[in-house]
């Protein structure tokens, strides 16, 4: 079972790729406490009061694709994969997102689906307006946030 | 294949239910051109420049659940079902959303998943702050919007 999302960002694919593949980029729209190694085979570490999340970088194709695998974090996320596919379409960079490999459609999957959409809009805002809303200043959606 | 979402709204389930089961409610957060019959067996009609969407109301359980079936609209939506399950949890009404029965994980499904999240946040904003962002004044996410 997969979580899917799509946004169009008025920014070159190379810029979107940078926001997905560097610690500085990820800190600007997802989690301002981003550490670790963003190279292929490295592990990115995202930390918050609620806990941590470690992502192994499996693929990096500049301006085209990023693939991570969850190696530590919430039980439901373990071994799931998260992909970002980019392509230019007119003035937009189209971003296709997939968080794949959920075992069950649990309530937490519902929560994460909505939350990913919020973070995609944060990514869009960061690239278009220079201002994202990364954790801990992210938009709250429910009582698990 | 299903689209899943979850939000928590600081409002009684009865109020959330009204926003999901009346034309006035639906017009305040989803589409300001909402017509038709919202009773069980009736058909709600949502109209926009981009086209129309007709939903048959299959179930109405006050403060608990709403179920629709798409009877006219985009080809990929035909015969899919959309459910809203509500429950109180402390000061929140937890809303579990499911758009079920997609045949393929097409790019349009990615788009609709993100867009539903945006509309769930519009529903939340309408109930918490009195101000939703229904179409045509909805937040735009990509080049299909």
PDB file of N, CA and C in Angstrom, chain A residues 59-119:
ATOM      1  N   UNK A  59      19.081   6.047  -4.032  1.00  0.00           N
ATOM      2  CA  UNK A  59      19.321   6.543  -5.400  1.00  0.00           C
ATOM      3  C   UNK A  59      19.317   8.060  -5.415  1.00  0.00           C
ATOM      4  N   UNK A  60      20.224   8.620  -6.215  1.00  0.00           N
ATOM      5  CA  UNK A  60      20.249  10.062  -6.465  1.00  0.00           C
ATOM      6  C   UNK A  60      20.514  10.271  -7.950  1.00  0.00           C
ATOM      7  N   UNK A  61      19.517  10.778  -8.663  1.00  0.00           N
ATOM      8  CA  UNK A  61      19.681  11.102 -10.083  1.00  0.00           C
ATOM      9  C   UNK A  61      19.411  12.590 -10.235  1.00  0.00           C
ATOM     10  N   UNK A  62      20.455  13.399 -10.362  1.00  0.00           N
ATOM     11  CA  UNK A  62      20.275  14.850 -10.351  1.00  0.00           C
ATOM     12  C   UNK A  62      19.149  15.324 -11.273  1.00  0.00           C
ATOM     13  N   UNK A  63      18.309  16.186 -10.730  1.00  0.00           N
ATOM     14  CA  UNK A  63      17.164  16.787 -11.420  1.00  0.00           C
ATOM     15  C   UNK A  63      16.075  15.789 -11.796  1.00  0.00           C
ATOM     16  N   UNK A  64      16.221  14.527 -11.403  1.00  0.00           N
ATOM     17  CA  UNK A  64      15.248  13.517 -11.853  1.00  0.00           C
ATOM     18  C   UNK A  64      14.622  12.661 -10.751  1.00  0.00           C
ATOM     19  N   UNK A  65      15.445  12.192  -9.810  1.00  0.00           N
ATOM     20  CA  UNK A  65      14.877  11.205  -8.888  1.00  0.00           C
ATOM     21  C   UNK A  65      15.714  11.083  -7.622  1.00  0.00           C
ATOM     22  N   UNK A  66      14.993  10.904  -6.514  1.00  0.00           N
ATOM     23  CA  UNK A  66      15.612  10.608  -5.220  1.00  0.00           C
ATOM     24  C   UNK A  66      14.846   9.432  -4.624  1.00  0.00           C
ATOM     25  N   UNK A  67      15.577   8.460  -4.066  1.00  0.00           N
ATOM     26  CA  UNK A  67      14.931   7.309  -3.416  1.00  0.00           C
ATOM     27  C   UNK A  67      15.592   7.061  -2.066  1.00  0.00           C
ATOM     28  N   UNK A  68      14.752   6.965  -1.037  1.00  0.00           N
ATOM     29  CA  UNK A  68      15.236   6.670   0.308  1.00  0.00           C
ATOM     30  C   UNK A  68      14.591   5.369   0.799  1.00  0.00           C
ATOM     31  N   UNK A  69      15.260   4.756   1.787  1.00  0.00           N
ATOM     32  CA  UNK A  69      14.636   3.656   2.529  1.00  0.00           C
ATOM     33  C   UNK A  69      14.701   3.973   4.009  1.00  0.00           C
ATOM     34  N   UNK A  70      13.593   3.759   4.688  1.00  0.00           N
ATOM     35  CA  UNK A  70      13.548   4.020   6.127  1.00  0.00           C
ATOM     36  C   UNK A  70      14.308   2.904   6.842  1.00  0.00           C
ATOM     37  N   UNK A  71      15.338   3.278   7.621  1.00  0.00           N
ATOM     38  CA  UNK A  71      16.116   2.280   8.356  1.00  0.00           C
ATOM     39  C   UNK A  71      15.929   2.414   9.863  1.00  0.00           C
ATOM     40  N   UNK A  72      15.332   3.516  10.319  1.00  0.00           N
ATOM     41  CA  UNK A  72      14.935   3.632  11.728  1.00  0.00           C
ATOM     42  C   UNK A  72      13.833   4.674  11.826  1.00  0.00           C
ATOM     43  N   UNK A  73      12.888   4.428  12.720  1.00  0.00           N
ATOM     44  CA  UNK A  73      11.765   5.354  12.873  1.00  0.00           C
ATOM     45  C   UNK A  73      10.553   4.612  13.392  1.00  0.00           C
ATOM     46  N   UNK A  74       9.343   5.145  13.164  1.00  0.00           N
ATOM     47  CA  UNK A  74       8.119   4.476  13.623  1.00  0.00           C
ATOM     48  C   UNK A  74       8.043   3.059  13.056  1.00  0.00           C
ATOM     49  N   UNK A  75       7.498   2.126  13.849  1.00  0.00           N
ATOM     50  CA  UNK A  75       7.442   0.719  13.436  1.00  0.00           C
ATOM     51  C   UNK A  75       6.795   0.561  12.060  1.00  0.00           C
ATOM     52  N   UNK A  76       5.709   1.323  11.814  1.00  0.00           N
ATOM     53  CA  UNK A  76       4.980   1.167  10.543  1.00  0.00           C
ATOM     54  C   UNK A  76       5.804   1.641   9.342  1.00  0.00           C
ATOM     55  N   UNK A  77       6.838   2.447   9.598  1.00  0.00           N
ATOM     56  CA  UNK A  77       7.665   2.984   8.513  1.00  0.00           C
ATOM     57  C   UNK A  77       8.858   2.085   8.187  1.00  0.00           C
ATOM     58  N   UNK A  78       9.187   1.164   9.060  1.00  0.00           N
ATOM     59  CA  UNK A  78      10.422   0.398   8.872  1.00  0.00           C
ATOM     60  C   UNK A  78      10.421  -0.315   7.522  1.00  0.00           C
ATOM     61  N   UNK A  79      11.527  -0.114   6.782  1.00  0.00           N
ATOM     62  CA  UNK A  79      11.759  -0.752   5.480  1.00  0.00           C
ATOM     63  C   UNK A  79      10.876  -0.203   4.357  1.00  0.00           C
ATOM     64  N   UNK A  80       9.996   0.735   4.650  1.00  0.00           N
ATOM     65  CA  UNK A  80       9.257   1.365   3.553  1.00  0.00           C
ATOM     66  C   UNK A  80      10.224   2.234   2.748  1.00  0.00           C
ATOM     67  N   UNK A  81       9.820   2.553   1.518  1.00  0.00           N
ATOM     68  CA  UNK A  81      10.651   3.385   0.639  1.00  0.00           C
ATOM     69  C   UNK A  81       9.895   4.650   0.241  1.00  0.00           C
ATOM     70  N   UNK A  82      10.659   5.704   0.039  1.00  0.00           N
ATOM     71  CA  UNK A  82      10.089   7.001  -0.316  1.00  0.00           C
ATOM     72  C   UNK A  82      10.796   7.501  -1.564  1.00  0.00           C
ATOM     73  N   UNK A  83      10.019   7.714  -2.627  1.00  0.00           N
ATOM     74  CA  UNK A  83      10.625   8.170  -3.881  1.00  0.00           C
ATOM     75  C   UNK A  83      10.066   9.524  -4.294  1.00  0.00           C
ATOM     76  N   UNK A  84      10.914  10.279  -4.957  1.00  0.00           N
ATOM     77  CA  UNK A  84      10.567  11.586  -5.510  1.00  0.00           C
ATOM     78  C   UNK A  84      11.000  11.590  -6.972  1.00  0.00           C
ATOM     79  N   UNK A  85      10.053  11.734  -7.877  1.00  0.00           N
ATOM     80  CA  UNK A  85      10.385  11.798  -9.304  1.00  0.00           C
ATOM     81  C   UNK A  85      10.045  13.188  -9.833  1.00  0.00           C
ATOM     82  N   UNK A  86      11.000  13.758 -10.546  1.00  0.00           N
ATOM     83  CA  UNK A  86      10.899  15.142 -11.009  1.00  0.00           C
ATOM     84  C   UNK A  86      10.930  15.184 -12.533  1.00  0.00           C
ATOM     85  N   UNK A  87      10.137  16.101 -13.093  1.00  0.00           N
ATOM     86  CA  UNK A  87      10.271  16.370 -14.523  1.00  0.00           C
ATOM     87  C   UNK A  87       9.764  17.785 -14.799  1.00  0.00           C
ATOM     88  N   UNK A  88      10.325  18.381 -15.844  1.00  0.00           N
ATOM     89  CA  UNK A  88       9.875  19.711 -16.223  1.00  0.00           C
ATOM     90  C   UNK A  88       8.626  19.617 -17.077  1.00  0.00           C
ATOM     91  N   UNK A  89       7.664  20.517 -16.840  1.00  0.00           N
ATOM     92  CA  UNK A  89       6.475  20.614 -17.681  1.00  0.00           C
ATOM     93  C   UNK A  89       6.122  22.097 -17.764  1.00  0.00           C
ATOM     94  N   UNK A  90       6.539  22.718 -18.851  1.00  0.00           N
ATOM     95  CA  UNK A  90       6.343  24.165 -18.978  1.00  0.00           C
ATOM     96  C   UNK A  90       7.088  24.882 -17.869  1.00  0.00           C
ATOM     97  N   UNK A  91       6.413  25.770 -17.188  1.00  0.00           N
ATOM     98  CA  UNK A  91       7.086  26.539 -16.131  1.00  0.00           C
ATOM     99  C   UNK A  91       7.156  25.769 -14.809  1.00  0.00           C
ATOM    100  N   UNK A  92       6.588  24.564 -14.782  1.00  0.00           N
ATOM    101  CA  UNK A  92       6.550  23.788 -13.541  1.00  0.00           C
ATOM    102  C   UNK A  92       7.596  22.675 -13.504  1.00  0.00           C
ATOM    103  N   UNK A  93       8.058  22.380 -12.310  1.00  0.00           N
ATOM    104  CA  UNK A  93       8.673  21.078 -12.043  1.00  0.00           C
ATOM    105  C   UNK A  93       7.589  20.230 -11.393  1.00  0.00           C
ATOM    106  N   UNK A  94       7.208  19.151 -12.087  1.00  0.00           N
ATOM    107  CA  UNK A  94       6.201  18.232 -11.537  1.00  0.00           C
ATOM    108  C   UNK A  94       6.919  17.254 -10.612  1.00  0.00           C
ATOM    109  N   UNK A  95       6.406  17.136  -9.395  1.00  0.00           N
ATOM    110  CA  UNK A  95       6.995  16.256  -8.389  1.00  0.00           C
ATOM    111  C   UNK A  95       6.005  15.141  -8.096  1.00  0.00           C
ATOM    112  N   UNK A  96       6.405  13.906  -8.410  1.00  0.00           N
ATOM    113  CA  UNK A  96       5.585  12.745  -8.048  1.00  0.00           C
ATOM    114  C   UNK A  96       6.236  12.077  -6.846  1.00  0.00           C
ATOM    115  N   UNK A  97       5.438  11.908  -5.825  1.00  0.00           N
ATOM    116  CA  UNK A  97       5.908  11.372  -4.542  1.00  0.00           C
ATOM    117  C   UNK A  97       5.249  10.022  -4.285  1.00  0.00           C
ATOM    118  N   UNK A  98       6.038   9.079  -3.774  1.00  0.00           N
ATOM    119  CA  UNK A  98       5.448   7.797  -3.377  1.00  0.00           C
ATOM    120  C   UNK A  98       6.109   7.286  -2.104  1.00  0.00           C
ATOM    121  N   UNK A  99       5.299   7.025  -1.081  1.00  0.00           N
ATOM    122  CA  UNK A  99       5.792   6.374   0.144  1.00  0.00           C
ATOM    123  C   UNK A  99       5.233   4.964   0.111  1.00  0.00           C
ATOM    124  N   UNK A 100       6.069   4.027  -0.302  1.00  0.00           N
ATOM    125  CA  UNK A 100       5.574   2.706  -0.652  1.00  0.00           C
ATOM    126  C   UNK A 100       5.955   1.610   0.329  1.00  0.00           C
ATOM    127  N   UNK A 101       5.069   0.616   0.416  1.00  0.00           N
ATOM    128  CA  UNK A 101       5.388  -0.555   1.215  1.00  0.00           C
ATOM    129  C   UNK A 101       4.715  -0.598   2.576  1.00  0.00           C
ATOM    130  N   UNK A 102       3.669   0.213   2.783  1.00  0.00           N
ATOM    131  CA  UNK A 102       2.896   0.106   4.019  1.00  0.00           C
ATOM    132  C   UNK A 102       2.237  -1.274   4.053  1.00  0.00           C
ATOM    133  N   UNK A 103       2.286  -1.927   5.214  1.00  0.00           N
ATOM    134  CA  UNK A 103       1.712  -3.281   5.293  1.00  0.00           C
ATOM    135  C   UNK A 103       0.200  -3.257   5.462  1.00  0.00           C
ATOM    136  N   UNK A 104      -0.297  -2.270   6.210  1.00  0.00           N
ATOM    137  CA  UNK A 104      -1.732  -2.192   6.497  1.00  0.00           C
ATOM    138  C   UNK A 104      -2.184  -0.735   6.400  1.00  0.00           C
ATOM    139  N   UNK A 105      -3.454  -0.519   6.020  1.00  0.00           N
ATOM    140  CA  UNK A 105      -3.973   0.865   5.951  1.00  0.00           C
ATOM    141  C   UNK A 105      -4.402   1.358   7.332  1.00  0.00           C
ATOM    142  N   UNK A 106      -3.440   1.378   8.255  1.00  0.00           N
ATOM    143  CA  UNK A 106      -3.732   1.781   9.637  1.00  0.00           C
ATOM    144  C   UNK A 106      -4.036   3.277   9.706  1.00  0.00           C
ATOM    145  N   UNK A 107      -4.577   3.670  10.863  1.00  0.00           N
ATOM    146  CA  UNK A 107      -4.938   5.083  11.037  1.00  0.00           C
ATOM    147  C   UNK A 107      -3.709   5.980  10.894  1.00  0.00           C
ATOM    148  N   UNK A 108      -2.557   5.485  11.318  1.00  0.00           N
ATOM    149  CA  UNK A 108      -1.323   6.269  11.194  1.00  0.00           C
ATOM    150  C   UNK A 108      -0.970   6.515   9.724  1.00  0.00           C
ATOM    151  N   UNK A 109      -1.335   5.575   8.847  1.00  0.00           N
ATOM    152  CA  UNK A 109      -1.098   5.803   7.415  1.00  0.00           C
ATOM    153  C   UNK A 109      -1.974   6.963   6.905  1.00  0.00           C
ATOM    154  N   UNK A 110      -3.223   7.030   7.380  1.00  0.00           N
ATOM    155  CA  UNK A 110      -4.082   8.167   7.028  1.00  0.00           C
ATOM    156  C   UNK A 110      -3.398   9.480   7.445  1.00  0.00           C
ATOM    157  N   UNK A 111      -2.922   9.503   8.695  1.00  0.00           N
ATOM    158  CA  UNK A 111      -2.252  10.708   9.220  1.00  0.00           C
ATOM    159  C   UNK A 111      -1.043  11.081   8.360  1.00  0.00           C
ATOM    160  N   UNK A 112      -0.210  10.101   8.080  1.00  0.00           N
ATOM    161  CA  UNK A 112       1.030  10.386   7.336  1.00  0.00           C
ATOM    162  C   UNK A 112       0.730  10.859   5.916  1.00  0.00           C
ATOM    163  N   UNK A 113      -0.328  10.336   5.315  1.00  0.00           N
ATOM    164  CA  UNK A 113      -0.698  10.770   3.967  1.00  0.00           C
ATOM    165  C   UNK A 113      -1.019  12.261   3.952  1.00  0.00           C
ATOM    166  N   UNK A 114      -1.840  12.698   4.894  1.00  0.00           N
ATOM    167  CA  UNK A 114      -2.183  14.125   4.959  1.00  0.00           C
ATOM    168  C   UNK A 114      -0.941  14.952   5.260  1.00  0.00           C
ATOM    169  N   UNK A 115      -0.132  14.439   6.180  1.00  0.00           N
ATOM    170  CA  UNK A 115       1.048  15.204   6.602  1.00  0.00           C
ATOM    171  C   UNK A 115       2.057  15.353   5.468  1.00  0.00           C
ATOM    172  N   UNK A 116       2.226  14.311   4.660  1.00  0.00           N
ATOM    173  CA  UNK A 116       3.123  14.424   3.508  1.00  0.00           C
ATOM    174  C   UNK A 116       2.646  15.521   2.547  1.00  0.00           C
ATOM    175  N   UNK A 117       1.316  15.609   2.366  1.00  0.00           N
ATOM    176  CA  UNK A 117       0.789  16.678   1.484  1.00  0.00           C
ATOM    177  C   UNK A 117       1.168  18.048   2.034  1.00  0.00           C
ATOM    178  N   UNK A 118       1.060  18.187   3.342  1.00  0.00           N
ATOM    179  CA  UNK A 118       1.410  19.470   3.977  1.00  0.00           C
ATOM    180  C   UNK A 118       2.892  19.776   3.735  1.00  0.00           C
ATOM    181  N   UNK A 119       3.743  18.770   3.859  1.00  0.00           N
ATOM    182  CA  UNK A 119       5.178  19.006   3.648  1.00  0.00           C
ATOM    183  C   UNK A 119       5.508  19.245   2.168  1.00  0.00           C
TER     184      UNK A 119
END
